[in-house]
Amino acid sequence: MQLLKINDTTRRPYIAIIGGSNFLRKAPALHLLASQCDGLFLVGKLSFQIMNGLGIPVSSCLIEKNATKEVLQLIEIAHNRNIPIYYPTDLWCLNSNNNEQLEIFDSAELLSGLISLGWTPVDIGPSTLERISSLLSSYKKILWIGPTSFDLTEEFSVGATQLGQILNKASHNSCDIILVGGAACKAVKGMSDSSSQYTASENESIVWEFLKGRILPGIAALDKSYPYQIPWDDVFSDTTQPLFVDIGSGNGLFLFQMARNWEGLNFLGLEMNEKLVVRCLQDVASAGKRNLYFLSTNATSTFRSIVSSYPGQLTLVSIQCPNPDFNKEQNRWRMVRRMLVEAVADLLQVNGKRSIYSRTWSLSCLE
């Protein structure tokens, strides 16, 4: 699977068809896709969150109440970029009182009352598939990630099968197709031929982690040859501005203050703790800051490949309080290694500055 192909936006227009559930956990990846793609079509349980965020009545049993903030942020990103967000217009539904009774309902009709009468959505309906087919004819690149169904079973997979047929047709019209996850790959299996243009991976979880900005261990090990690519033009409003990198950015308070005080600089925080990075990115989106960004990564191995792709100049690198908990055996290593220092020295502009602030100076000494 060529992970970087997902972030490659040279072929446009680019649309992502996104299925599955758990909006909160996927929020950083969804926000990234909203900043890169020219359209989003949400299916599966994710679509209920978007419909609720757009003010469409949705039964409370289908809403992730702890994801409301992230849903509204996604809608805001799409609105600011003037890209559409689509959702199913009709759904195949199963009657809980009769497991053999299947019917098609309008989405709004179902979500506003039929749920309480025992009808449960199981997959996208024919009108939704017709809409997808009509939309895709104007796109040059399509990502399908996650199942179209509303549960994790494959007993009813009409939507996935027909979507696979639609994408197979699109692949014959010089459209790049990226398939991620077992449902997507299974749907087109056996349809493709020599004229089809597919990139496929059944390992959906790895792709979600990649889209969140997490450096995968196997990739990190090959850092020097791995061209880590950041959509800088989507991250910062002006990529010609000098870059300030804070390694081990923690809760991000330092960089937030710097970004407020120095609008003429771009600030990038590199932090290993993914939860802290997710919170920082949420705060960045809420504040509308376009000169501040955070990545979850081990900068010791990835600094060079991340920063080397930045269009402007690197003017300052800071490492503050590199003081790990030495009671944990896995933390018993020096914080600043030679490979990181060499990468910083190579990439800093002439007269650029690097600063290390440590409670224990020996921790930052080179090996």
mmCIF file of C-alpha atoms in Angstrom:
data_model
loop_
_atom_site.group_PDB
_atom_site.id
_atom_site.type_symbol
_atom_site.label_atom_id
_atom_site.label_comp_id
_atom_site.label_asym_id
_atom_site.label_seq_id
_atom_site.Cartn_x
_atom_site.Cartn_y
_atom_site.Cartn_z
ATOM 1 C CA MET A 1 0.000 0.000 0.000
ATOM 2 C CA GLN A 2 1.460 3.349 -1.023
ATOM 3 C CA LEU A 3 0.388 5.419 1.978
ATOM 4 C CA LEU A 4 1.698 8.657 0.554
ATOM 5 C CA LYS A 5 -0.630 8.312 -2.419
ATOM 6 C CA ILE A 6 -3.550 9.160 -0.130
ATOM 7 C CA ASN A 7 -2.001 12.548 0.685
ATOM 8 C CA ASP A 8 -1.010 13.227 -2.917
ATOM 9 C CA THR A 9 -3.366 15.904 -4.236
ATOM 10 C CA THR A 10 -1.870 16.369 -7.694
ATOM 11 C CA ARG A 11 -4.883 14.621 -9.250
ATOM 12 C CA ARG A 12 -7.997 16.711 -8.724
ATOM 13 C CA PRO A 13 -10.862 16.817 -8.046
ATOM 14 C CA TYR A 14 -10.353 14.316 -5.206
ATOM 15 C CA ILE A 15 -13.210 12.818 -3.161
ATOM 16 C CA ALA A 16 -13.173 10.521 -0.123
ATOM 17 C CA ILE A 17 -15.957 8.037 0.619
ATOM 18 C CA ILE A 18 -15.626 7.362 4.329
ATOM 19 C CA GLY A 19 -17.477 4.664 6.248
ATOM 20 C CA GLY A 20 -17.436 2.955 9.606
ATOM 21 C CA SER A 21 -17.966 4.362 13.083
ATOM 22 C CA ASN A 22 -16.175 6.017 16.035
ATOM 23 C CA PHE A 23 -15.994 9.617 14.866
ATOM 24 C CA LEU A 24 -14.081 10.830 17.911
ATOM 25 C CA ARG A 25 -11.150 8.469 17.456
ATOM 26 C CA LYS A 26 -10.918 9.210 13.743
ATOM 27 C CA ALA A 27 -11.423 12.978 14.055
ATOM 28 C CA PRO A 28 -7.783 14.038 13.344
ATOM 29 C CA ALA A 29 -7.736 11.878 10.200
ATOM 30 C CA LEU A 30 -11.152 13.143 9.081
ATOM 31 C CA HIS A 31 -10.023 16.739 9.575
ATOM 32 C CA LEU A 32 -6.919 16.041 7.467
ATOM 33 C CA LEU A 33 -9.024 14.556 4.659
ATOM 34 C CA ALA A 34 -11.319 17.586 4.804
ATOM 35 C CA SER A 35 -8.263 19.811 4.350
ATOM 36 C CA GLN A 36 -7.010 17.822 1.343
ATOM 37 C CA CYS A 37 -10.022 16.527 -0.568
ATOM 38 C CA ASP A 38 -12.480 18.386 -2.782
ATOM 39 C CA GLY A 39 -15.467 16.512 -1.405
ATOM 40 C CA LEU A 40 -16.418 14.055 1.352
ATOM 41 C CA PHE A 41 -19.163 11.421 1.246
ATOM 42 C CA LEU A 42 -19.771 9.906 4.678
ATOM 43 C CA VAL A 43 -21.554 6.575 5.018
ATOM 44 C CA GLY A 44 -21.953 4.075 7.837
ATOM 45 C CA LYS A 45 -22.434 5.385 11.374
ATOM 46 C CA LEU A 46 -20.150 8.349 10.668
ATOM 47 C CA SER A 47 -22.880 9.806 8.453
ATOM 48 C CA PHE A 48 -25.288 10.082 11.405
ATOM 49 C CA GLN A 49 -22.818 12.325 13.233
ATOM 50 C CA ILE A 50 -22.524 14.669 10.245
ATOM 51 C CA MET A 51 -26.295 14.769 9.710
ATOM 52 C CA ASN A 52 -26.770 15.647 13.370
ATOM 53 C CA GLY A 53 -24.094 18.339 13.114
ATOM 54 C CA LEU A 54 -25.881 19.825 10.101
ATOM 55 C CA GLY A 55 -29.092 20.120 12.109
ATOM 56 C CA ILE A 56 -30.910 17.082 10.700
ATOM 57 C CA PRO A 57 -32.918 15.293 13.443
ATOM 58 C CA VAL A 58 -31.177 12.030 14.372
ATOM 59 C CA SER A 59 -32.244 9.556 17.034
ATOM 60 C CA SER A 60 -30.143 9.965 20.186
ATOM 61 C CA CYS A 61 -29.233 6.261 20.130
ATOM 62 C CA LEU A 62 -27.236 6.872 16.927
ATOM 63 C CA ILE A 63 -25.290 9.936 18.086
ATOM 64 C CA GLU A 64 -21.790 9.981 19.575
ATOM 65 C CA LYS A 65 -22.451 12.707 22.121
ATOM 66 C CA ASN A 66 -18.754 13.063 23.026
ATOM 67 C CA ALA A 67 -17.856 13.773 19.387
ATOM 68 C CA THR A 68 -20.055 16.839 18.826
ATOM 69 C CA LYS A 69 -17.150 19.289 18.960
ATOM 70 C CA GLU A 70 -15.083 17.301 16.447
ATOM 71 C CA VAL A 71 -18.069 16.958 14.084
ATOM 72 C CA LEU A 72 -18.645 20.717 14.075
ATOM 73 C CA GLN A 73 -14.937 21.305 13.457
ATOM 74 C CA LEU A 74 -15.070 19.042 10.395
ATOM 75 C CA ILE A 75 -18.095 20.919 9.073
ATOM 76 C CA GLU A 76 -16.278 24.221 9.676
ATOM 77 C CA ILE A 77 -13.156 23.055 7.797
ATOM 78 C CA ALA A 78 -15.296 21.980 4.845
ATOM 79 C CA HIS A 79 -17.231 25.257 4.926
ATOM 80 C CA ASN A 80 -14.054 27.350 5.009
ATOM 81 C CA ARG A 81 -12.655 25.443 2.024
ATOM 82 C CA ASN A 82 -16.026 25.506 0.247
ATOM 83 C CA ILE A 83 -16.109 21.740 -0.265
ATOM 84 C CA PRO A 84 -19.306 19.652 -0.047
ATOM 85 C CA ILE A 85 -20.072 16.994 2.564
ATOM 86 C CA TYR A 86 -22.515 14.349 1.357
ATOM 87 C CA TYR A 87 -24.463 11.734 3.337
ATOM 88 C CA PRO A 88 -26.961 8.937 2.484
ATOM 89 C CA THR A 89 -30.408 9.967 1.246
ATOM 90 C CA ASP A 90 -31.934 6.519 1.721
ATOM 91 C CA LEU A 91 -31.118 3.375 3.689
ATOM 92 C CA TRP A 92 -31.841 -0.325 3.673
ATOM 93 C CA CYS A 93 -33.381 -1.148 7.046
ATOM 94 C CA LEU A 94 -34.050 -4.318 8.982
ATOM 95 C CA ASN A 95 -37.108 -4.839 11.179
ATOM 96 C CA SER A 96 -35.981 -5.927 14.629
ATOM 97 C CA ASN A 97 -39.275 -7.789 15.087
ATOM 98 C CA ASN A 98 -38.758 -9.744 11.896
ATOM 99 C CA ASN A 99 -35.137 -10.330 10.864
ATOM 100 C CA GLU A 100 -36.196 -11.257 7.329
ATOM 101 C CA GLN A 101 -38.088 -8.020 6.670
ATOM 102 C CA LEU A 102 -35.976 -5.491 4.768
ATOM 103 C CA GLU A 103 -37.235 -2.193 3.399
ATOM 104 C CA ILE A 104 -35.838 1.014 1.976
ATOM 105 C CA PHE A 105 -36.558 4.284 3.790
ATOM 106 C CA ASP A 106 -35.719 7.911 3.204
ATOM 107 C CA SER A 107 -32.925 8.840 5.623
ATOM 108 C CA ALA A 108 -34.728 11.786 7.195
ATOM 109 C CA GLU A 109 -37.931 9.764 7.600
ATOM 110 C CA LEU A 110 -36.060 6.903 9.246
ATOM 111 C CA LEU A 111 -33.987 8.994 11.623
ATOM 112 C CA SER A 112 -36.883 11.179 12.725
ATOM 113 C CA GLY A 113 -39.114 8.385 13.966
ATOM 114 C CA LEU A 114 -38.920 4.954 12.395
ATOM 115 C CA ILE A 115 -36.006 3.906 14.615
ATOM 116 C CA SER A 116 -38.385 3.892 17.563
ATOM 117 C CA LEU A 117 -40.693 1.559 15.638
ATOM 118 C CA GLY A 118 -38.033 -1.132 15.417
ATOM 119 C CA TRP A 119 -36.357 -0.327 12.096
ATOM 120 C CA THR A 120 -32.544 -0.446 12.096
ATOM 121 C CA PRO A 121 -30.354 0.875 9.229
ATOM 122 C CA VAL A 122 -28.082 -1.772 7.729
ATOM 123 C CA ASP A 123 -26.719 -0.278 4.477
ATOM 124 C CA ILE A 124 -26.972 2.589 2.007
ATOM 125 C CA GLY A 125 -29.923 2.485 -0.391
ATOM 126 C CA PRO A 126 -30.259 2.666 -4.194
ATOM 127 C CA SER A 127 -30.892 6.433 -4.364
ATOM 128 C CA THR A 128 -27.687 7.042 -2.397
ATOM 129 C CA LEU A 129 -25.766 4.779 -4.764
ATOM 130 C CA GLU A 130 -27.212 6.601 -7.792
ATOM 131 C CA ARG A 131 -26.097 9.875 -6.255
ATOM 132 C CA ILE A 132 -22.592 8.535 -5.662
ATOM 133 C CA SER A 133 -22.394 7.255 -9.227
ATOM 134 C CA SER A 134 -23.448 10.641 -10.583
ATOM 135 C CA LEU A 135 -20.964 12.525 -8.392
ATOM 136 C CA LEU A 136 -17.960 10.331 -9.111
ATOM 137 C CA SER A 137 -18.074 11.025 -12.827
ATOM 138 C CA SER A 138 -16.598 14.481 -12.133
ATOM 139 C CA TYR A 139 -13.718 13.291 -9.927
ATOM 140 C CA LYS A 140 -10.240 12.187 -10.994
ATOM 141 C CA LYS A 141 -9.235 10.551 -7.717
ATOM 142 C CA ILE A 142 -11.370 8.556 -5.244
ATOM 143 C CA LEU A 143 -10.552 7.182 -1.810
ATOM 144 C CA TRP A 144 -12.911 4.597 -0.294
ATOM 145 C CA ILE A 145 -12.097 3.777 3.319
ATOM 146 C CA GLY A 146 -14.366 1.911 5.732
ATOM 147 C CA PRO A 147 -17.570 -0.131 5.324
ATOM 148 C CA THR A 148 -20.802 1.318 3.914
ATOM 149 C CA SER A 149 -22.921 -0.809 6.257
ATOM 150 C CA PHE A 150 -24.079 0.350 9.664
ATOM 151 C CA ASP A 151 -22.892 -2.668 11.631
ATOM 152 C CA LEU A 152 -19.808 -4.856 11.509
ATOM 153 C CA THR A 153 -21.484 -7.894 9.935
ATOM 154 C CA GLU A 154 -21.284 -8.758 6.259
ATOM 155 C CA GLU A 155 -24.649 -10.497 6.104
ATOM 156 C CA PHE A 156 -26.104 -7.616 4.097
ATOM 157 C CA SER A 157 -23.596 -5.996 1.778
ATOM 158 C CA VAL A 158 -25.651 -4.783 -1.180
ATOM 159 C CA GLY A 159 -24.350 -1.237 -0.785
ATOM 160 C CA ALA A 160 -20.700 -2.280 -0.743
ATOM 161 C CA THR A 161 -21.106 -4.591 -3.725
ATOM 162 C CA GLN A 162 -22.807 -1.956 -5.861
ATOM 163 C CA LEU A 163 -20.342 0.735 -4.808
ATOM 164 C CA GLY A 164 -17.559 -1.619 -5.893
ATOM 165 C CA GLN A 165 -19.187 -1.858 -9.332
ATOM 166 C CA ILE A 166 -19.408 1.935 -9.544
ATOM 167 C CA LEU A 167 -15.729 2.339 -8.670
ATOM 168 C CA ASN A 168 -14.712 -0.382 -11.094
ATOM 169 C CA LYS A 169 -16.430 1.575 -13.859
ATOM 170 C CA ALA A 170 -14.710 4.777 -12.739
ATOM 171 C CA SER A 171 -11.313 3.062 -12.830
ATOM 172 C CA HIS A 172 -11.764 2.470 -16.551
ATOM 173 C CA ASN A 173 -12.211 6.213 -17.079
ATOM 174 C CA SER A 174 -8.659 7.149 -16.023
ATOM 175 C CA CYS A 175 -9.717 7.724 -12.411
ATOM 176 C CA ASP A 176 -7.296 6.799 -9.620
ATOM 177 C CA ILE A 177 -8.994 4.553 -7.066
ATOM 178 C CA ILE A 178 -7.669 3.919 -3.541
ATOM 179 C CA LEU A 179 -9.366 1.118 -1.609
ATOM 180 C CA VAL A 180 -8.802 0.776 2.130
ATOM 181 C CA GLY A 181 -10.288 -1.916 4.367
ATOM 182 C CA GLY A 182 -11.681 -5.401 3.933
ATOM 183 C CA ALA A 183 -15.120 -4.228 2.780
ATOM 184 C CA ALA A 184 -13.741 -2.026 -0.006
ATOM 185 C CA CYS A 185 -11.213 -4.577 -1.236
ATOM 186 C CA LYS A 186 -13.730 -7.428 -1.160
ATOM 187 C CA ALA A 187 -16.287 -5.365 -3.082
ATOM 188 C CA VAL A 188 -14.035 -4.998 -6.131
ATOM 189 C CA LYS A 189 -12.259 -8.349 -5.894
ATOM 190 C CA GLY A 190 -12.560 -10.190 -9.174
ATOM 191 C CA MET A 191 -13.811 -7.115 -11.065
ATOM 192 C CA SER A 192 -10.473 -5.473 -11.810
ATOM 193 C CA ASP A 193 -8.481 -6.139 -14.961
ATOM 194 C CA SER A 194 -5.388 -4.769 -16.659
ATOM 195 C CA SER A 195 -7.105 -1.462 -17.405
ATOM 196 C CA SER A 196 -8.168 -0.857 -13.801
ATOM 197 C CA GLN A 197 -6.190 1.624 -11.689
ATOM 198 C CA TYR A 198 -6.363 0.515 -8.069
ATOM 199 C CA THR A 199 -4.242 1.010 -4.994
ATOM 200 C CA ALA A 200 -5.529 -1.290 -2.262
ATOM 201 C CA SER A 201 -4.898 -2.191 1.360
ATOM 202 C CA GLU A 202 -7.039 -4.356 3.617
ATOM 203 C CA ASN A 203 -5.300 -3.040 6.741
ATOM 204 C CA GLU A 204 -7.625 -0.155 7.525
ATOM 205 C CA SER A 205 -6.243 0.574 11.002
ATOM 206 C CA ILE A 206 -2.732 1.325 9.699
ATOM 207 C CA VAL A 207 -4.110 3.813 7.179
ATOM 208 C CA TRP A 208 -6.182 5.576 9.853
ATOM 209 C CA GLU A 209 -3.080 5.905 12.031
ATOM 210 C CA PHE A 210 -1.133 7.276 9.082
ATOM 211 C CA LEU A 211 -3.847 9.853 8.376
ATOM 212 C CA LYS A 212 -3.746 10.942 12.018
ATOM 213 C CA GLY A 213 -0.116 11.908 11.466
ATOM 214 C CA ARG A 214 1.330 9.038 13.473
ATOM 215 C CA ILE A 215 4.672 7.678 12.338
ATOM 216 C CA LEU A 216 4.424 3.905 12.046
ATOM 217 C CA PRO A 217 7.364 1.944 13.543
ATOM 218 C CA GLY A 218 8.377 0.296 10.282
ATOM 219 C CA ILE A 219 8.379 3.633 8.484
ATOM 220 C CA ALA A 220 10.267 5.396 11.249
ATOM 221 C CA ALA A 221 13.019 2.800 11.041
ATOM 222 C CA LEU A 222 13.525 3.784 7.412
ATOM 223 C CA ASP A 223 13.306 7.488 8.113
ATOM 224 C CA LYS A 224 16.302 8.650 6.069
ATOM 225 C CA SER A 225 14.860 7.176 2.906
ATOM 226 C CA TYR A 226 11.203 7.871 3.746
ATOM 227 C CA PRO A 227 9.900 11.100 2.158
ATOM 228 C CA TYR A 228 7.482 12.171 4.888
ATOM 229 C CA GLN A 229 5.041 14.559 3.216
ATOM 230 C CA ILE A 230 2.950 17.207 4.943
ATOM 231 C CA PRO A 231 0.299 19.190 3.013
ATOM 232 C CA TRP A 232 1.991 22.435 4.032
ATOM 233 C CA ASP A 233 -0.283 24.664 1.940
ATOM 234 C CA ASP A 234 -3.291 23.218 3.778
ATOM 235 C CA VAL A 235 -1.597 23.423 7.189
ATOM 236 C CA PHE A 236 -0.248 26.998 6.997
ATOM 237 C CA SER A 237 -1.735 30.028 5.259
ATOM 238 C CA ASP A 238 1.692 31.231 4.090
ATOM 239 C CA THR A 239 4.420 28.619 3.614
ATOM 240 C CA THR A 240 7.024 31.251 2.727
ATOM 241 C CA GLN A 241 7.146 32.314 6.380
ATOM 242 C CA PRO A 242 10.089 31.044 8.481
ATOM 243 C CA LEU A 243 9.449 27.874 10.493
ATOM 244 C CA PHE A 244 9.895 27.433 14.260
ATOM 245 C CA VAL A 245 9.907 23.786 15.441
ATOM 246 C CA ASP A 246 9.362 22.786 19.075
ATOM 247 C CA ILE A 247 10.427 19.185 19.774
ATOM 248 C CA GLY A 248 8.445 17.658 22.610
ATOM 249 C CA SER A 249 5.695 20.273 22.421
ATOM 250 C CA GLY A 250 3.624 18.688 25.214
ATOM 251 C CA ASN A 251 0.316 20.459 25.833
ATOM 252 C CA GLY A 252 1.186 23.080 23.223
ATOM 253 C CA LEU A 253 0.753 26.116 25.499
ATOM 254 C CA PHE A 254 4.225 27.449 24.656
ATOM 255 C CA LEU A 255 3.614 27.309 20.898
ATOM 256 C CA PHE A 256 0.092 28.730 21.176
ATOM 257 C CA GLN A 257 1.513 31.784 22.942
ATOM 258 C CA MET A 258 4.315 32.101 20.400
ATOM 259 C CA ALA A 259 1.886 31.776 17.472
ATOM 260 C CA ARG A 260 -0.276 34.565 18.912
ATOM 261 C CA ASN A 261 2.684 36.869 19.429
ATOM 262 C CA TRP A 262 4.503 36.167 16.154
ATOM 263 C CA GLU A 263 2.060 36.049 13.248
ATOM 264 C CA GLY A 264 4.950 36.324 10.802
ATOM 265 C CA LEU A 265 6.280 32.867 11.729
ATOM 266 C CA ASN A 266 4.902 29.357 11.297
ATOM 267 C CA PHE A 267 5.090 27.046 14.318
ATOM 268 C CA LEU A 268 5.260 23.238 14.282
ATOM 269 C CA GLY A 269 5.068 21.094 17.421
ATOM 270 C CA LEU A 270 6.426 17.526 17.364
ATOM 271 C CA GLU A 271 5.160 15.384 20.229
ATOM 272 C CA MET A 272 5.148 11.611 20.889
ATOM 273 C CA ASN A 273 1.982 11.660 23.026
ATOM 274 C CA GLU A 274 -0.828 11.228 20.497
ATOM 275 C CA LYS A 275 -3.576 12.272 22.930
ATOM 276 C CA LEU A 276 -1.865 15.603 23.560
ATOM 277 C CA VAL A 277 -1.490 16.182 19.823
ATOM 278 C CA VAL A 278 -5.184 15.450 19.214
ATOM 279 C CA ARG A 279 -6.136 18.038 21.853
ATOM 280 C CA CYS A 280 -3.729 20.593 20.396
ATOM 281 C CA LEU A 281 -5.099 20.118 16.871
ATOM 282 C CA GLN A 282 -8.636 20.534 18.186
ATOM 283 C CA ASP A 283 -7.632 23.800 19.857
ATOM 284 C CA VAL A 284 -5.885 24.961 16.662
ATOM 285 C CA ALA A 285 -9.069 24.322 14.663
ATOM 286 C CA SER A 286 -11.211 26.099 17.271
ATOM 287 C CA ALA A 287 -8.908 29.131 17.340
ATOM 288 C CA GLY A 288 -8.636 29.218 13.549
ATOM 289 C CA LYS A 289 -4.835 29.473 13.754
ATOM 290 C CA ARG A 290 -3.187 29.113 10.345
ATOM 291 C CA ASN A 291 0.398 29.535 11.537
ATOM 292 C CA LEU A 292 0.371 26.637 14.028
ATOM 293 C CA TYR A 293 0.298 22.848 13.646
ATOM 294 C CA PHE A 294 1.140 19.712 15.642
ATOM 295 C CA LEU A 295 2.255 16.195 14.679
ATOM 296 C CA SER A 296 2.392 12.996 16.701
ATOM 297 C CA THR A 297 5.833 11.549 16.008
ATOM 298 C CA ASN A 298 9.208 10.570 17.457
ATOM 299 C CA ALA A 299 11.244 13.524 16.218
ATOM 300 C CA THR A 300 14.530 11.748 16.893
ATOM 301 C CA SER A 301 13.949 9.576 13.847
ATOM 302 C CA THR A 302 11.553 11.673 11.759
ATOM 303 C CA PHE A 303 12.702 15.287 12.106
ATOM 304 C CA ARG A 304 14.754 15.292 8.900
ATOM 305 C CA SER A 305 12.088 13.857 6.628
ATOM 306 C CA ILE A 306 9.336 16.082 8.043
ATOM 307 C CA VAL A 307 11.136 19.428 8.057
ATOM 308 C CA SER A 308 13.116 18.922 4.840
ATOM 309 C CA SER A 309 9.881 19.130 2.823
ATOM 310 C CA TYR A 310 8.923 22.541 4.232
ATOM 311 C CA PRO A 311 8.953 25.159 1.416
ATOM 312 C CA GLY A 312 10.329 27.998 3.567
ATOM 313 C CA GLN A 313 13.352 28.263 5.856
ATOM 314 C CA LEU A 314 13.871 26.658 9.254
ATOM 315 C CA THR A 315 14.952 29.445 11.592
ATOM 316 C CA LEU A 316 14.676 28.059 15.123
ATOM 317 C CA VAL A 317 14.418 24.683 16.868
ATOM 318 C CA SER A 318 13.692 24.331 20.572
ATOM 319 C CA ILE A 319 13.807 21.321 22.907
ATOM 320 C CA GLN A 320 12.437 22.154 26.331
ATOM 321 C CA CYS A 321 12.908 20.114 29.504
ATOM 322 C CA PRO A 322 13.873 16.751 27.972
ATOM 323 C CA ASN A 323 13.404 14.911 31.277
ATOM 324 C CA PRO A 324 11.749 11.479 30.945
ATOM 325 C CA ASP A 325 10.467 9.315 33.784
ATOM 326 C CA PHE A 326 13.463 7.062 34.428
ATOM 327 C CA ASN A 327 11.355 4.782 36.601
ATOM 328 C CA LYS A 328 10.072 3.371 33.333
ATOM 329 C CA GLU A 329 12.679 1.201 31.693
ATOM 330 C CA GLN A 330 11.592 2.102 28.165
ATOM 331 C CA ASN A 331 12.418 5.749 28.896
ATOM 332 C CA ARG A 332 16.023 5.119 29.902
ATOM 333 C CA TRP A 333 17.600 6.679 26.838
ATOM 334 C CA ARG A 334 19.162 10.012 26.060
ATOM 335 C CA MET A 335 16.665 12.553 24.822
ATOM 336 C CA VAL A 336 18.845 14.270 22.219
ATOM 337 C CA ARG A 337 20.649 11.864 19.942
ATOM 338 C CA ARG A 338 23.315 12.525 17.359
ATOM 339 C CA MET A 339 21.027 11.792 14.402
ATOM 340 C CA LEU A 340 18.593 14.489 15.592
ATOM 341 C CA VAL A 341 21.288 17.085 16.215
ATOM 342 C CA GLU A 342 22.820 16.416 12.798
ATOM 343 C CA ALA A 343 19.422 16.751 11.116
ATOM 344 C CA VAL A 344 18.778 20.067 12.882
ATOM 345 C CA ALA A 345 22.223 21.371 11.944
ATOM 346 C CA ASP A 346 21.785 20.355 8.303
ATOM 347 C CA LEU A 347 18.355 21.953 7.912
ATOM 348 C CA LEU A 348 18.740 25.176 9.886
ATOM 349 C CA GLN A 349 19.252 28.256 7.765
ATOM 350 C CA VAL A 350 22.491 30.208 8.140
ATOM 351 C CA ASN A 351 22.434 31.997 11.512
ATOM 352 C CA GLY A 352 19.441 29.882 12.553
ATOM 353 C CA LYS A 353 19.118 29.128 16.267
ATOM 354 C CA ARG A 354 18.672 25.962 18.310
ATOM 355 C CA SER A 355 17.979 25.973 22.030
ATOM 356 C CA ILE A 356 17.827 23.182 24.625
ATOM 357 C CA TYR A 357 16.384 23.806 28.062
ATOM 358 C CA SER A 358 16.801 20.859 30.433
ATOM 359 C CA ARG A 359 16.366 20.273 34.147
ATOM 360 C CA THR A 360 19.281 17.854 33.885
ATOM 361 C CA TRP A 361 21.870 18.928 31.327
ATOM 362 C CA SER A 362 23.430 15.462 31.042
ATOM 363 C CA LEU A 363 20.201 14.203 29.509
ATOM 364 C CA SER A 364 20.748 16.317 26.444
ATOM 365 C CA CYS A 365 24.380 15.394 25.876
ATOM 366 C CA LEU A 366 25.280 13.490 22.754
ATOM 367 C CA GLU A 367 26.098 9.812 22.905
#
